[in-house]
XYZ file of C-alpha atoms in Angstrom:
445
model
C 3.146 9.811 2.389
C 1.099 6.665 2.928
C -0.446 6.062 6.320
C -1.502 2.690 7.646
C -5.138 2.594 8.641
C -5.464 2.440 12.415
C -6.985 -0.817 13.632
C -9.279 -0.247 16.624
C -8.285 -1.981 19.839
C -11.809 -3.203 20.587
C -15.155 -3.496 18.913
C -18.244 -3.459 21.100
C -21.504 -5.363 20.868
C -24.553 -4.226 22.817
C -27.047 -7.047 23.312
C -30.554 -5.580 23.175
C -32.768 -8.555 23.977
C -36.442 -8.741 24.832
C -36.244 -8.827 28.613
C -38.530 -11.656 29.720
C -38.277 -10.548 33.334
C -39.666 -7.116 32.435
C -43.044 -8.108 31.027
C -45.414 -6.262 30.558
C -43.088 -3.269 30.320
C -41.552 -4.699 27.150
C -44.766 -5.722 25.411
C -45.454 -4.420 21.918
C -47.772 -1.634 23.162
C -44.963 -0.087 25.203
C -41.325 -0.317 24.069
C -38.339 -2.687 23.787
C -36.143 -3.182 26.837
C -33.324 -1.055 25.444
C -35.610 1.986 25.311
C -37.215 1.663 28.746
C -36.598 4.932 30.584
C -34.085 5.251 33.393
C -34.427 8.757 34.819
C -36.397 9.642 31.686
C -33.788 8.642 29.137
C -33.494 5.362 27.214
C -31.692 2.594 29.054
C -29.366 1.921 26.130
C -28.044 5.488 26.274
C -26.121 4.544 29.434
C -24.198 1.694 27.777
C -23.470 3.839 24.716
C -22.121 6.624 26.934
C -19.988 4.085 28.827
C -18.562 2.732 25.591
C -17.844 6.224 24.281
C -15.954 6.988 27.501
C -13.957 3.788 26.976
C -12.569 5.047 23.675
C -14.421 2.527 21.540
C -15.617 3.948 18.228
C -17.327 1.032 16.461
C -20.414 -0.466 18.098
C -22.820 -3.132 16.899
C -26.240 -3.137 18.543
C -27.933 -6.529 18.237
C -31.714 -6.279 18.403
C -34.484 -8.822 18.184
C -36.905 -8.352 15.321
C -39.757 -7.365 17.639
C -37.986 -4.269 18.940
C -35.838 -3.336 15.964
C -38.087 -0.666 14.433
C -38.296 1.514 17.534
C -34.673 0.933 18.447
C -33.539 1.729 14.918
C -35.470 4.992 15.014
C -33.753 5.972 18.251
C -30.266 5.155 16.966
C -30.831 6.923 13.619
C -32.838 9.971 14.689
C -32.436 10.582 18.408
C -29.002 9.363 19.540
C -26.530 12.257 19.525
C -23.280 10.584 20.604
C -20.055 10.136 18.639
C -20.094 6.361 18.226
C -20.356 4.700 14.834
C -23.289 2.357 15.431
C -24.539 -0.492 13.248
C -27.866 -2.145 14.051
C -28.048 -5.892 13.427
C -31.430 -7.611 13.665
C -31.844 -11.264 14.630
C -34.837 -13.539 15.054
C -36.750 -13.266 18.342
C -35.878 -16.863 19.325
C -32.122 -16.315 19.306
C -29.747 -16.861 22.219
C -26.926 -14.436 22.944
C -24.263 -16.819 21.639
C -26.376 -17.508 18.549
C -26.695 -13.761 17.908
C -22.937 -13.278 18.067
C -22.466 -16.174 15.654
C -24.739 -14.455 13.150
C -22.511 -11.358 13.149
C -19.249 -13.289 13.376
C -17.850 -11.919 10.109
C -18.220 -8.358 11.362
C -16.014 -8.949 14.413
C -12.392 -8.246 13.472
C -10.698 -7.513 16.822
C -10.963 -8.352 20.499
C -14.491 -7.430 21.447
C -16.571 -6.116 24.318
C -20.013 -7.588 24.940
C -22.381 -5.615 27.164
C -26.062 -6.073 27.952
C -28.412 -3.154 27.387
C -29.735 -3.574 30.946
C -26.382 -2.976 32.690
C -25.863 0.402 34.346
C -22.711 1.147 36.303
C -20.529 3.968 37.572
C -17.401 1.905 36.850
C -14.817 3.906 34.907
C -14.291 1.923 31.695
C -10.498 1.954 31.767
C -10.407 0.398 35.227
C -12.037 -2.678 33.731
C -10.348 -2.659 30.333
C -6.875 -2.169 31.776
C -7.100 -5.570 33.490
C -7.701 -7.151 30.117
C -4.895 -5.152 28.530
C -2.329 -5.998 31.182
C -3.239 -9.658 31.781
C -4.214 -10.519 28.169
C -6.646 -13.310 29.144
C -9.077 -15.126 26.876
C -11.935 -13.346 28.640
C -12.365 -10.757 31.355
C -15.778 -10.714 33.056
C -17.290 -8.184 35.458
C -18.921 -9.383 38.682
C -20.683 -7.322 41.319
C -22.583 -7.725 44.559
C -26.068 -6.184 44.220
C -27.201 -3.524 46.638
C -29.974 -4.460 49.022
C -33.446 -3.408 47.942
C -34.964 -0.412 49.669
C -38.453 -1.711 48.993
C -40.815 -1.006 46.127
C -42.602 -2.936 43.403
C -41.801 -6.619 43.560
C -43.265 -7.412 40.171
C -46.394 -9.466 39.821
C -44.536 -11.950 37.589
C -41.978 -13.618 39.826
C -38.624 -14.365 38.216
C -36.632 -17.089 39.889
C -33.226 -15.928 41.087
C -30.665 -18.582 40.191
C -27.891 -19.212 42.696
C -24.527 -18.836 41.005
C -21.337 -20.015 42.647
C -18.312 -17.979 41.550
C -14.759 -19.104 42.388
C -11.893 -16.612 42.048
C -8.231 -17.217 42.808
C -7.394 -14.632 45.472
C -3.775 -14.301 44.298
C -4.362 -13.313 40.660
C -8.124 -12.745 40.079
C -8.374 -15.814 37.859
C -11.932 -17.036 37.426
C -11.531 -20.740 38.195
C -15.028 -21.967 39.031
C -18.503 -21.119 37.800
C -21.731 -23.010 38.310
C -24.873 -21.661 36.675
C -27.087 -24.686 37.334
C -30.570 -23.651 38.382
C -31.412 -27.012 39.912
C -28.408 -27.415 42.192
C -28.677 -27.560 45.959
C -28.096 -23.963 47.038
C -26.130 -25.113 50.097
C -23.755 -27.537 48.412
C -21.285 -27.526 45.541
C -18.339 -29.676 44.458
C -14.789 -28.814 43.420
C -12.142 -30.948 41.764
C -9.156 -31.731 43.978
C -6.871 -30.910 41.053
C -8.394 -27.439 40.833
C -7.742 -26.803 44.516
C -4.173 -28.065 44.131
C -3.534 -25.430 41.472
C -5.538 -22.680 43.202
C -5.256 -23.328 46.949
C -6.542 -19.876 47.918
C -9.844 -19.586 46.098
C -12.738 -17.439 47.224
C -16.145 -18.990 46.534
C -19.133 -16.649 46.568
C -22.815 -16.960 45.809
C -23.403 -13.242 46.371
C -21.610 -12.134 43.222
C -23.625 -11.692 40.044
C -22.477 -11.786 36.456
C -22.843 -8.213 35.178
C -23.032 -9.355 31.534
C -20.004 -7.248 30.634
C -17.164 -9.181 28.987
C -14.039 -8.593 26.933
C -13.151 -11.525 24.676
C -10.124 -12.316 22.567
C -10.980 -12.386 18.872
C -10.555 -16.169 18.635
C -13.427 -16.722 21.097
C -15.946 -15.778 18.402
C -14.949 -18.989 16.591
C -15.580 -20.975 19.751
C -18.916 -19.216 20.220
C -19.854 -20.343 16.730
C -19.017 -23.946 17.677
C -21.104 -23.722 20.840
C -24.034 -22.243 18.942
C -23.943 -25.071 16.384
C -24.312 -27.691 19.131
C -27.110 -26.118 21.202
C -30.477 -24.462 20.871
C -30.687 -20.930 22.302
C -26.982 -20.929 23.151
C -26.060 -18.381 25.808
C -22.828 -16.570 26.649
C -23.493 -16.748 30.384
C -24.838 -20.302 30.555
C -22.704 -22.027 27.935
C -19.715 -20.062 26.639
C -18.291 -18.602 29.862
C -18.587 -21.853 31.890
C -16.921 -23.738 29.023
C -13.983 -21.325 28.995
C -13.624 -21.553 32.772
C -13.605 -25.364 32.756
C -11.200 -25.476 29.807
C -8.521 -23.934 32.007
C -8.313 -27.244 33.905
C -9.892 -29.981 31.783
C -7.864 -30.918 28.715
C -10.280 -33.471 27.328
C -13.138 -30.992 27.524
C -11.080 -28.264 25.846
C -10.217 -30.630 22.974
C -13.691 -32.133 22.612
C -15.558 -28.809 22.582
C -13.219 -27.148 20.084
C -11.548 -24.741 22.508
C -7.982 -25.854 21.794
C -8.670 -25.927 18.064
C -9.963 -22.347 18.086
C -6.924 -21.062 19.990
C -4.423 -22.922 17.818
C -6.055 -21.635 14.629
C -5.805 -18.055 15.896
C -2.183 -18.474 16.978
C -1.162 -20.199 13.756
C -2.557 -17.239 11.820
C -0.012 -15.047 13.610
C 3.558 -16.148 12.695
C 4.990 -14.637 15.849
C 2.976 -17.045 17.963
C 3.119 -20.118 15.729
C 5.733 -21.775 17.899
C 3.511 -21.344 20.905
C 0.628 -22.834 18.937
C 2.680 -25.934 18.190
C 3.598 -26.188 21.842
C -0.089 -26.346 22.695
C -0.785 -29.092 20.172
C -2.639 -32.079 21.611
C -2.170 -34.877 19.083
C -1.751 -37.455 21.835
C -4.872 -38.077 23.907
C -4.443 -37.408 27.638
C -4.995 -40.145 30.151
C -7.529 -38.091 32.104
C -9.229 -34.712 32.271
C -6.783 -33.492 34.875
C -3.087 -33.374 33.987
C -0.404 -32.357 36.439
C 1.350 -29.008 36.047
C 4.136 -29.150 33.489
C 2.454 -31.784 31.317
C -0.255 -29.575 29.849
C -0.716 -25.840 29.777
C -4.239 -24.703 29.016
C -4.530 -22.193 26.181
C -7.336 -20.462 28.114
C -7.181 -17.935 30.912
C -10.263 -16.314 32.460
C -10.131 -13.229 34.659
C -12.755 -11.791 36.984
C -13.000 -8.097 37.772
C -14.927 -7.804 41.036
C -16.451 -4.370 41.392
C -15.769 -2.603 44.704
C -18.959 -2.149 46.704
C -18.654 1.631 46.690
C -19.003 1.725 42.888
C -22.612 1.434 41.772
C -23.672 -1.364 39.461
C -27.127 -2.683 38.676
C -28.944 -4.740 36.087
C -32.443 -3.699 35.105
C -33.372 -7.222 34.001
C -36.439 -7.729 36.224
C -39.176 -5.398 37.412
C -37.756 -5.099 40.963
C -34.249 -4.505 39.583
C -35.529 -1.994 37.038
C -37.215 -0.094 39.825
C -34.064 -0.133 41.973
C -31.956 1.192 39.095
C -34.405 4.044 38.569
C -34.439 4.788 42.270
C -30.637 5.034 42.385
C -30.293 7.253 39.330
C -33.159 9.461 40.467
C -31.204 10.106 43.667
C -27.920 10.957 41.955
C -29.094 12.737 38.804
C -28.175 16.357 38.250
C -31.274 16.977 36.146
C -33.761 19.649 37.158
C -36.134 17.712 39.389
C -39.318 19.591 38.613
C -38.996 21.905 35.598
C -42.676 22.919 35.805
C -42.625 23.833 39.496
C -43.471 27.508 38.928
C -46.803 26.572 37.319
C -47.865 24.151 40.027
C -50.069 25.434 42.824
C -50.522 23.561 46.100
C -48.580 20.594 44.737
C -45.992 18.607 46.667
C -43.088 17.019 44.814
C -40.495 15.382 47.033
C -36.768 15.990 46.645
C -36.453 12.257 45.992
C -38.583 12.473 42.833
C -38.019 13.551 39.240
C -40.596 15.153 36.936
C -40.144 15.239 33.148
C -40.707 18.140 30.772
C -44.212 19.364 29.915
C -45.839 17.345 32.689
C -48.821 18.965 34.393
C -49.718 18.232 38.014
C -53.074 19.302 39.478
C -53.791 20.996 42.796
C -53.402 19.116 46.079
C -51.487 16.303 44.398
C -48.282 14.838 45.785
C -45.401 12.870 44.285
C -42.896 11.067 46.526
C -40.013 8.712 45.733
C -41.132 8.505 42.111
C -39.919 9.096 38.569
C -42.468 10.812 36.333
C -41.906 11.058 32.599
C -42.674 13.817 30.095
C -45.974 14.998 28.611
C -47.980 13.490 31.437
C -51.207 14.870 32.863
C -51.812 14.300 36.572
C -55.162 15.422 37.957
C -56.189 16.923 41.281
C -55.756 15.239 44.657
C -53.579 12.473 43.236
C -51.140 10.582 45.472
C -48.149 8.928 43.795
C -45.593 7.090 45.938
C -42.670 4.842 45.011
C -43.692 4.556 41.371
C -42.571 5.058 37.780
C -44.890 6.721 35.275
C -43.808 6.781 31.643
C -44.396 9.413 28.963
C -47.849 10.493 27.767
C -49.758 8.783 30.574
C -52.914 10.344 32.035
C -53.735 10.102 35.738
C -57.185 11.462 36.554
C -58.452 13.080 39.773
C -58.415 11.344 43.156
C -56.201 8.471 42.074
C -53.805 6.724 44.465
C -50.772 4.939 43.031
C -48.196 3.182 45.181
C -45.389 0.863 44.133
C -46.526 0.788 40.506
C -45.075 1.117 37.036
C -47.445 2.852 34.609
C -46.351 2.389 30.998
C -46.537 4.982 28.265
C -49.827 6.334 26.916
C -51.872 4.505 29.538
C -54.762 6.086 31.439
C -55.792 5.636 35.058
C -59.333 6.917 35.489
C -60.604 8.807 38.531
C -60.910 7.391 42.026
C -58.798 4.338 41.214
C -56.381 2.843 43.726
C -53.414 0.800 42.493
C -50.740 -0.833 44.619
C -47.797 -2.909 43.366
C -49.198 -3.137 39.841
C -47.778 -2.911 36.343
C -50.024 -1.152 33.830
C -49.232 -1.989 30.211
C -48.718 0.537 27.445
C -51.928 2.190 26.261
C -54.062 0.364 28.833
C -57.101 2.094 30.342
C -57.773 1.517 34.035
C -61.474 2.128 34.500
C -63.005 4.451 37.085
C -63.094 3.240 40.715
C -60.743 0.334 40.021
C -58.993 -1.157 43.031
C -56.087 -3.453 42.176
C -53.169 -4.910 44.079
C -50.244 -6.896 42.732
C -51.748 -7.225 39.256
C -50.648 -6.859 35.659
C -53.154 -4.704 33.817
C -52.614 -5.198 30.086
C -54.463 -5.516 26.807
C -53.960 -9.023 25.464
C -52.998 -9.048 21.794
C -54.096 -11.767 19.400
C -51.120 -13.369 17.682
């Protein structure tokens, strides 16, 4: 008996970019963003686990050239999940939309796009079922970030862009999106025609784009068009706003190739060819805004707004990375201090996590911190509100507060660091006092 090969419902693409807001954590001497530890396991392991729970089997991980070697080693040799993962490498100066264009031929079904810095407790099917039931062009996840509990602010300040998000309260349709970083944060404009069609629309500037999307297969053709017209084309900044506007602006949808992409996809399916002809736009409209009944947009965008009680965070900046670690350190079921029986006169708070094979000297204390594996901590060391990555050495009488110490670095005795980031392999000399600094070895290009 012949069996038809089962076509997967979704493919998934994990975007593993550089992480400009995480420098110097992501510099060459440390590790790529996707491998930065969250509760002592690689960040990307959380997205892969989420996708496995969703039922997805085929995953493409898109990596920049600079981080591909280490990431490839993890996926080939360390990752133990059940997903079938393909690593695709793109040039370092590649936008997210550009990267998807480069792998366009590998995308055969509707597809999930998720950033490697997104961590959430959202059950996958709660999100995917909206897309299944509503069948929109795109479903996007939005969340309201938790307030910071304090900690490292990052010595490189990353500007937070105000984003206005408009959602129809009656059907969760995403009807307005403004990503402009130079707009007046207290003012925004809406088309009267949009308000006529969506009279009950909630506008928020507290919601953030989680960088988790489900797209119809035809959108990859549109993404390719967008990428061809722009440098460093982005899903968030270019593709999603275009789809949102195309729900209401016919001229824009025609000019930017949106209608063409939908009609081509529908024409390829005989069962929907009639609908494709009905959407044909051979006659130019008189204006961008056409009254109901005269034009039906081929695009529908849906927004899934995460309930506040479900955790969601993006580790895309140093403060956010610290907050994500803080949350997962609180809720982890890992053994908090596996070497406790060998530690004498050492205080490790219940709000901290210590990795395997880490040695802590006498009269040292660790509070509100995540400490990696194979680390040596000397005597009379005070560590508060910090992250210390694998293979670091902290000598005697050191005080560290609000810092991130990258892997294989060394902080020599009697040093005091506050709100600093120490790059991978860097040596902090004896008696150093530093506050709000990046301590890194500069590499010649």
